[in-house]
Structure formats: structure tokens, C-alpha cells
Coordinates of C-alpha atoms in Angstrom, one line a residue:
M1 CA 74.8 96.6 118.9
E2 CA 77.7 99.3 119.5
I3 CA 78.8 101.9 116.9
L4 CA 82.4 100.0 115.6
K5 CA 85.3 101.8 115.3
L6 CA 87.5 100.5 112.4
N7 CA 91.3 100.1 111.9
P8 CA 92.2 100.7 108.8
V9 CA 94.3 98.2 106.3
F10 CA 96.9 100.3 104.5
K11 CA 98.9 99.4 101.2
D12 CA 102.6 100.5 100.0
Y13 CA 102.2 100.7 96.3
I14 CA 105.0 102.2 94.3
W15 CA 102.9 105.5 93.8
G16 CA 102.1 106.4 97.5
G17 CA 103.1 109.1 99.7
N18 CA 103.2 110.5 103.7
R19 CA 100.0 112.4 103.8
L20 CA 98.2 109.5 105.0
K21 CA 100.9 109.8 108.0
D22 CA 101.8 113.5 108.4
D23 CA 98.1 114.4 107.6
Y24 CA 96.1 111.8 109.5
G25 CA 98.5 110.8 112.1
F26 CA 98.5 107.1 111.0
N27 CA 101.1 104.6 112.3
T28 CA 100.9 103.0 108.8
G29 CA 104.3 100.6 108.9
F30 CA 105.3 102.2 105.5
D31 CA 107.9 104.4 104.3
K32 CA 105.4 105.5 102.0
T33 CA 101.2 104.6 101.9
A34 CA 99.6 104.9 98.7
E35 CA 96.0 103.8 100.2
G36 CA 94.5 103.3 103.8
W37 CA 91.1 100.5 103.2
M38 CA 88.7 102.2 105.8
L39 CA 85.7 100.1 105.4
A40 CA 87.5 96.7 103.7
C41 CA 85.9 93.0 104.1
H42 CA 87.8 91.7 101.3
K43 CA 89.8 88.6 100.9
D44 CA 93.2 91.5 100.3
G45 CA 92.6 93.5 103.1
M46 CA 90.2 93.3 106.2
N47 CA 89.5 95.5 108.7
T48 CA 89.4 95.1 112.4
V49 CA 87.3 96.2 115.3
C50 CA 89.1 99.2 117.6
G51 CA 88.0 98.9 121.6
G52 CA 84.6 97.8 122.6
E53 CA 82.7 94.6 122.5
F54 CA 84.1 93.2 119.4
D55 CA 87.6 94.5 119.8
G56 CA 90.2 92.6 117.5
K57 CA 87.9 91.0 115.8
T58 CA 87.4 91.6 112.1
I59 CA 84.6 92.9 110.5
Q60 CA 83.7 89.8 108.7
E61 CA 83.8 87.6 112.0
I62 CA 81.3 89.8 113.3
F63 CA 78.9 89.4 110.2
D64 CA 79.3 85.4 110.5
E65 CA 78.6 85.5 114.0
K66 CA 75.6 88.1 114.2
G67 CA 74.2 87.9 110.8
L68 CA 74.9 90.3 107.4
E69 CA 71.3 91.6 107.4
A70 CA 71.3 92.2 111.1
V71 CA 74.4 94.3 111.2
A72 CA 74.8 95.8 107.7
G73 CA 71.1 95.5 106.8
K74 CA 68.5 94.2 104.3
N75 CA 69.8 95.7 101.4
C76 CA 73.4 93.9 101.8
L77 CA 71.2 91.0 100.8
K78 CA 71.1 92.2 97.3
F79 CA 74.5 91.5 96.8
P80 CA 76.3 88.0 96.4
Y81 CA 79.0 89.8 99.2
F82 CA 79.4 92.9 100.9
P83 CA 78.7 95.5 98.8
V84 CA 81.8 98.4 99.2
L85 CA 84.9 98.9 99.8
I86 CA 86.1 102.8 100.8
K87 CA 89.7 103.8 101.2
L88 CA 91.9 107.0 101.2
I89 CA 94.5 107.2 98.5
D90 CA 97.2 109.5 98.6
A91 CA 98.8 110.0 94.7
F92 CA 102.1 111.2 95.4
D93 CA 102.6 110.2 91.9
N94 CA 100.7 109.1 89.3
L95 CA 98.9 106.1 89.3
S96 CA 98.7 103.3 85.9
V97 CA 96.4 104.2 83.3
Q98 CA 93.6 101.4 84.1
V99 CA 90.1 100.1 84.0
H100 CA 87.8 98.0 85.9
P101 CA 85.3 95.2 84.4
D102 CA 82.0 95.1 85.4
D103 CA 80.3 92.2 87.3
E104 CA 79.5 89.8 84.4
Y105 CA 82.9 90.1 83.1
A106 CA 84.7 90.0 86.2
R107 CA 82.9 86.8 87.6
R108 CA 82.9 84.9 84.4
V109 CA 87.2 85.8 84.0
E110 CA 88.5 86.6 87.3
N111 CA 86.0 84.9 90.0
E112 CA 85.7 88.3 91.2
F113 CA 83.1 91.2 91.0
G114 CA 83.3 94.6 88.8
K115 CA 84.0 97.6 90.1
T116 CA 82.3 100.8 89.9
E117 CA 83.3 103.8 92.0
I118 CA 83.1 107.2 92.9
W119 CA 86.2 109.9 93.7
Y120 CA 85.6 112.7 95.8
V121 CA 88.7 115.0 96.2
L122 CA 89.7 116.1 99.3
D123 CA 93.0 117.8 98.6
A124 CA 95.1 118.7 95.2
I125 CA 98.2 120.5 94.4
D126 CA 97.9 123.4 92.0
G127 CA 97.4 122.1 88.3
A128 CA 97.0 118.3 89.6
E129 CA 95.0 115.8 86.9
L130 CA 93.5 113.1 86.6
I131 CA 92.5 111.0 83.2
Y132 CA 89.0 110.3 82.8
G133 CA 87.8 108.4 79.6
F134 CA 88.6 109.3 76.9
K135 CA 88.7 113.0 74.4
E136 CA 86.5 111.7 71.6
K137 CA 85.1 108.0 71.0
I138 CA 87.2 105.6 68.9
S139 CA 86.8 102.3 67.8
S140 CA 88.2 99.0 70.2
E141 CA 91.0 99.0 67.2
E142 CA 91.9 102.1 67.4
F143 CA 92.5 102.0 71.2
K144 CA 95.0 98.8 70.7
N145 CA 96.7 100.7 67.9
A146 CA 97.2 103.6 70.5
I147 CA 98.7 101.6 73.0
E148 CA 101.1 99.7 71.1
N149 CA 102.2 103.0 69.1
N150 CA 102.7 104.7 72.6
T151 CA 100.2 107.2 71.9
L152 CA 97.6 106.2 74.4
L153 CA 97.8 110.0 76.6
D154 CA 97.1 111.5 73.7
K155 CA 93.6 109.6 73.0
L156 CA 92.3 110.3 76.6
N157 CA 91.1 112.9 78.6
S158 CA 93.1 114.8 81.0
V159 CA 91.1 117.1 83.5
K160 CA 92.7 119.1 85.8
V161 CA 91.0 118.3 89.7
N162 CA 90.2 121.1 92.6
K163 CA 89.0 120.3 96.5
G164 CA 85.4 119.3 96.2
D165 CA 85.4 117.7 92.5
L166 CA 83.5 114.3 92.4
F167 CA 84.3 111.8 89.5
F168 CA 81.9 109.0 88.6
I169 CA 84.1 105.8 87.4
E170 CA 81.5 103.4 85.6
A171 CA 82.7 99.6 85.3
G172 CA 84.5 100.2 81.7
T173 CA 86.1 104.0 82.0
V174 CA 89.6 104.4 81.7
H175 CA 91.1 106.6 84.1
A176 CA 93.9 107.2 86.6
I177 CA 94.4 109.7 89.4
G178 CA 97.4 112.0 88.8
R179 CA 100.3 113.0 91.1
G180 CA 99.2 115.5 93.9
A181 CA 95.8 114.3 94.4
L182 CA 93.7 113.0 97.9
I183 CA 90.9 111.1 97.3
A184 CA 88.4 109.3 99.2
E185 CA 87.4 106.6 96.8
I186 CA 84.1 105.0 97.5
Q187 CA 83.8 101.5 95.4
Q188 CA 82.3 98.1 94.8
N189 CA 83.8 95.6 97.1
S190 CA 86.6 94.3 94.4
N191 CA 90.3 94.7 93.8
C192 CA 90.3 94.0 89.9
T193 CA 92.1 96.3 88.1
Y194 CA 93.7 95.8 84.3
R195 CA 96.6 97.8 83.9
V196 CA 96.9 99.4 80.3
Y197 CA 99.5 102.0 80.7
D198 CA 102.4 102.8 83.6
Y199 CA 105.0 105.1 82.5
G200 CA 107.4 102.8 81.9
R201 CA 108.1 102.0 86.0
I202 CA 109.8 99.0 87.3
G203 CA 108.1 97.1 90.4
K204 CA 109.8 96.2 93.9
D205 CA 110.9 92.5 91.7
G206 CA 112.7 95.1 89.5
K207 CA 110.7 94.4 86.1
P208 CA 108.6 96.5 84.4
R209 CA 104.8 95.8 86.4
E210 CA 102.3 93.6 84.7
L211 CA 99.8 95.3 82.3
H212 CA 96.4 93.8 81.1
I213 CA 96.0 94.8 77.7
Q214 CA 93.7 92.1 75.7
K215 CA 91.5 92.0 79.1
A216 CA 91.3 95.8 78.7
I217 CA 90.5 96.5 75.5
D218 CA 87.7 93.5 75.8
V219 CA 85.9 96.0 78.9
S220 CA 86.4 99.6 77.8
K221 CA 84.4 101.7 77.0
T222 CA 86.3 103.9 74.3
E223 CA 84.6 107.0 74.7
P224 CA 84.4 110.0 76.6
P225 CA 82.6 110.2 80.5
K226 CA 79.0 110.5 80.5
Y227 CA 79.2 112.8 84.2
D228 CA 79.6 115.9 85.2
I229 CA 82.9 116.3 87.5
K230 CA 80.4 117.7 90.4
P231 CA 78.6 116.1 93.5
Q232 CA 75.3 115.2 92.4
G233 CA 73.5 117.5 94.9
E234 CA 73.5 121.1 96.4
E235 CA 74.9 122.1 99.2
I236 CA 72.1 122.5 102.0
S237 CA 72.6 124.9 104.7
N238 CA 70.9 124.2 108.2
G239 CA 72.0 126.2 110.8
K240 CA 75.6 126.3 111.0
N241 CA 75.2 122.7 109.3
I242 CA 75.8 122.0 105.6
S243 CA 74.9 118.8 104.1
Q244 CA 75.4 117.3 100.4
L245 CA 74.9 114.5 98.2
L246 CA 77.6 113.5 96.4
S247 CA 76.4 110.2 94.6
K248 CA 73.2 107.9 94.6
C249 CA 73.2 105.2 92.4
D250 CA 72.1 101.6 92.8
L251 CA 75.1 100.5 94.3
F252 CA 75.6 102.8 97.3
T253 CA 74.3 106.4 98.2
V254 CA 77.1 108.9 99.9
N255 CA 76.6 112.1 101.4
R256 CA 78.9 114.3 103.1
Y257 CA 77.9 116.5 106.2
K258 CA 80.0 119.9 107.6
V259 CA 79.1 119.9 111.5
A260 CA 79.0 123.0 113.7
E261 CA 76.0 122.0 115.4
E262 CA 75.2 118.5 117.0
I263 CA 73.4 116.9 114.2
T264 CA 70.9 113.6 114.6
L265 CA 71.4 111.0 111.9
K266 CA 69.8 107.2 112.2
T267 CA 69.9 104.0 110.7
N268 CA 66.8 101.5 110.0
E269 CA 66.6 97.9 108.9
L270 CA 67.8 98.6 105.5
S271 CA 71.5 99.5 105.6
F272 CA 74.6 100.3 107.9
N273 CA 76.2 103.6 107.9
H274 CA 79.7 104.1 107.4
I275 CA 81.2 107.7 108.7
L276 CA 84.6 108.8 107.2
V277 CA 85.7 111.5 108.8
I278 CA 87.7 113.8 106.6
D279 CA 88.2 116.8 108.5
G280 CA 88.1 118.6 111.8
N281 CA 87.3 116.6 115.2
G282 CA 84.1 115.4 117.0
K283 CA 82.4 113.3 118.4
I284 CA 80.3 110.1 117.7
E285 CA 77.5 109.0 120.1
G286 CA 80.1 110.7 123.0
R287 CA 83.1 109.1 121.5
D288 CA 86.0 111.0 120.2
A289 CA 86.4 111.1 116.2
K290 CA 89.0 112.7 114.5
K291 CA 90.3 113.4 110.6
G292 CA 90.5 109.4 109.6
D293 CA 88.6 108.0 112.0
S294 CA 86.3 105.2 110.0
F295 CA 83.5 104.0 112.1
F296 CA 80.6 101.6 111.3
V297 CA 77.2 102.2 112.7
P298 CA 75.0 98.9 112.2
A299 CA 71.7 98.9 110.9
N300 CA 68.6 99.2 113.2
Y301 CA 70.6 100.8 115.5
G302 CA 68.6 103.8 115.5
E303 CA 69.4 107.3 115.9
Y304 CA 72.7 108.8 116.6
K305 CA 74.2 111.8 117.3
V306 CA 77.2 113.7 115.7
S307 CA 78.7 117.0 117.5
G308 CA 82.2 119.1 117.2
N309 CA 83.3 121.1 114.4
I310 CA 83.8 117.7 111.7
E311 CA 83.4 117.2 108.3
F312 CA 82.6 113.6 107.3
L313 CA 80.9 111.1 104.4
V314 CA 78.2 109.0 105.1
T315 CA 78.1 105.7 103.0
E316 CA 75.0 103.3 103.1
I317 CA 73.2 100.8 100.5

């Protein structure tokens, strides 16, 4: 089976900007674009294939036709759904302060899956910040009071961010991407989000956007974050090429590669590779690849070559 190039799915949430159009050259169809779903097999967004044998088919149609194990690998069978959703996020304005439930709560309450995710910071303006957990441990009652008294932001942990930072956002972690951050997000395949605070903004319907206070209180871990804001691995140089482990957990593994000389990667029966090009230009198995391109390398494809001056993330299960 051939390597698949995927068409992104775009979202026009009110906090989005123009970087996906201006920096990546996407024709998003929106005046402002918040997210590009680069690997998506979800009811709220589904990639289609660009070119080749499966041109125009959805990724779900290919799974149905060929079999999930054959296309995505044995490790995906550990999950009752395709495991990951990968996004590019352009935060022109602050995102809402929010939290995601874990699998148990989400399955029981929402008939959805939980959401643990990572953020890899692709770029950030001077002074850009993210909200990441709490400054100190508080009780659920103190959390509720802070929401009601409009003092929540005083309790939350704000972190200045820079290109190359890595945030591990475990389900239950209260968080928010701040204005001026451009993020690659690798997450569980879920769209379940509880808003806690939204700066009093008005939605497209002219009404304040919905908050989900009680559910957020139910699922939030009201404590400081447990993880450093850096990749798990150090950069490893091999000639003119650099590789780095960004994050490895029981849900996904993500590596970053910066290539100036041809490199050989491979998949086996265990997992696909998803390639998200984050900078530069090159070729993947002889096929042109540029900043913003998304490729799905099927399980058991074997070896494939990447060349050029190109930087990309590889996600596998």
C-alpha cells in the first residue's frame, strides 16, 4: 500500500488567525483559521486522501476497505477507536481556559473518549504565555469559589513559552494556549473539552460561549503540573541530521527530525508513521513534501527515505 498524502480539515474558532494561510499556504476557506486537523479520523473532522490510488477517499473508508490492523498496525487494536488526532493550532487570541476528562469519565458521561495531549511549540511571539495547571494545590471547593468569584486566573500557573517547548497535558490538567503561540498538538482522538473561563467572549450566535463548570470541577486535577516543559529526549546529531524524542507514553510516541542528508525510516506490523512537515522542503519516497504537508505511512510499508532540507514530526503508536 502506498504512502498517503492527507488533506487537512480546517476549523474557524473565534480565537484563530491567519498563520495557517500566510505561513503554510493553506487555502482554508475561512477569514480566520484556528486549527488544521492534519491526521483526523473523527466524527467532527475526517481527512481525505490527496492523489494516488485512494484519491478523495476518507481515511475511515480506507480502514474499512483494507482493515485497521493492515493499514494502521497491531498497536492500534489496543484501542476501541483510531487512537490519535494531530493538529496545527494558530492562537491569534487566547483560547478558553479548559480541561479534558479521562477515558472513564468521558465514556460514562459523553459517550466519547478522554483526551491527553502534547503541545510542541512551533513558534511564539515575545511574551507569549500558556496556562498549565495551578500555582499550588487547592481543593475542589476552592476551585469552584475561584470560578464564582472571578479569581480563577490568579490561581492558575502561567508559563512563558518559546519555540521548541514541549508540554504534556495529561487528562484533568487545566490549561489554555495563549495568544501568539503556534502549536503542533498530538492528542487522543477526542473532541471532548470543558470550558472553565472564556474572558467574557461572545460567540458567533451573539451569546456568551457555553461554560461547563460542574463537569470541569468533576474532572480537574487542582494541582501544579508534574512535567517539565521540554522534550523528553536530547537532540541527537548524525552527520547533518538531527533527531529528538519529544514524547513517549502509552498513547503515542512522537519524534522530531531535522534532515539535511537523506535519512531512512521504516514502519513494521506494529504501527503506521504519521509525518507532519513543520519546516522546509524535501521529498518522501521521491514525492514532494513542504511545510504543512501531512503524510500517512501505512504499517508494514517497510523502509522509506526522506531527503532535502526539511524538519518534521513522526508520530506512531
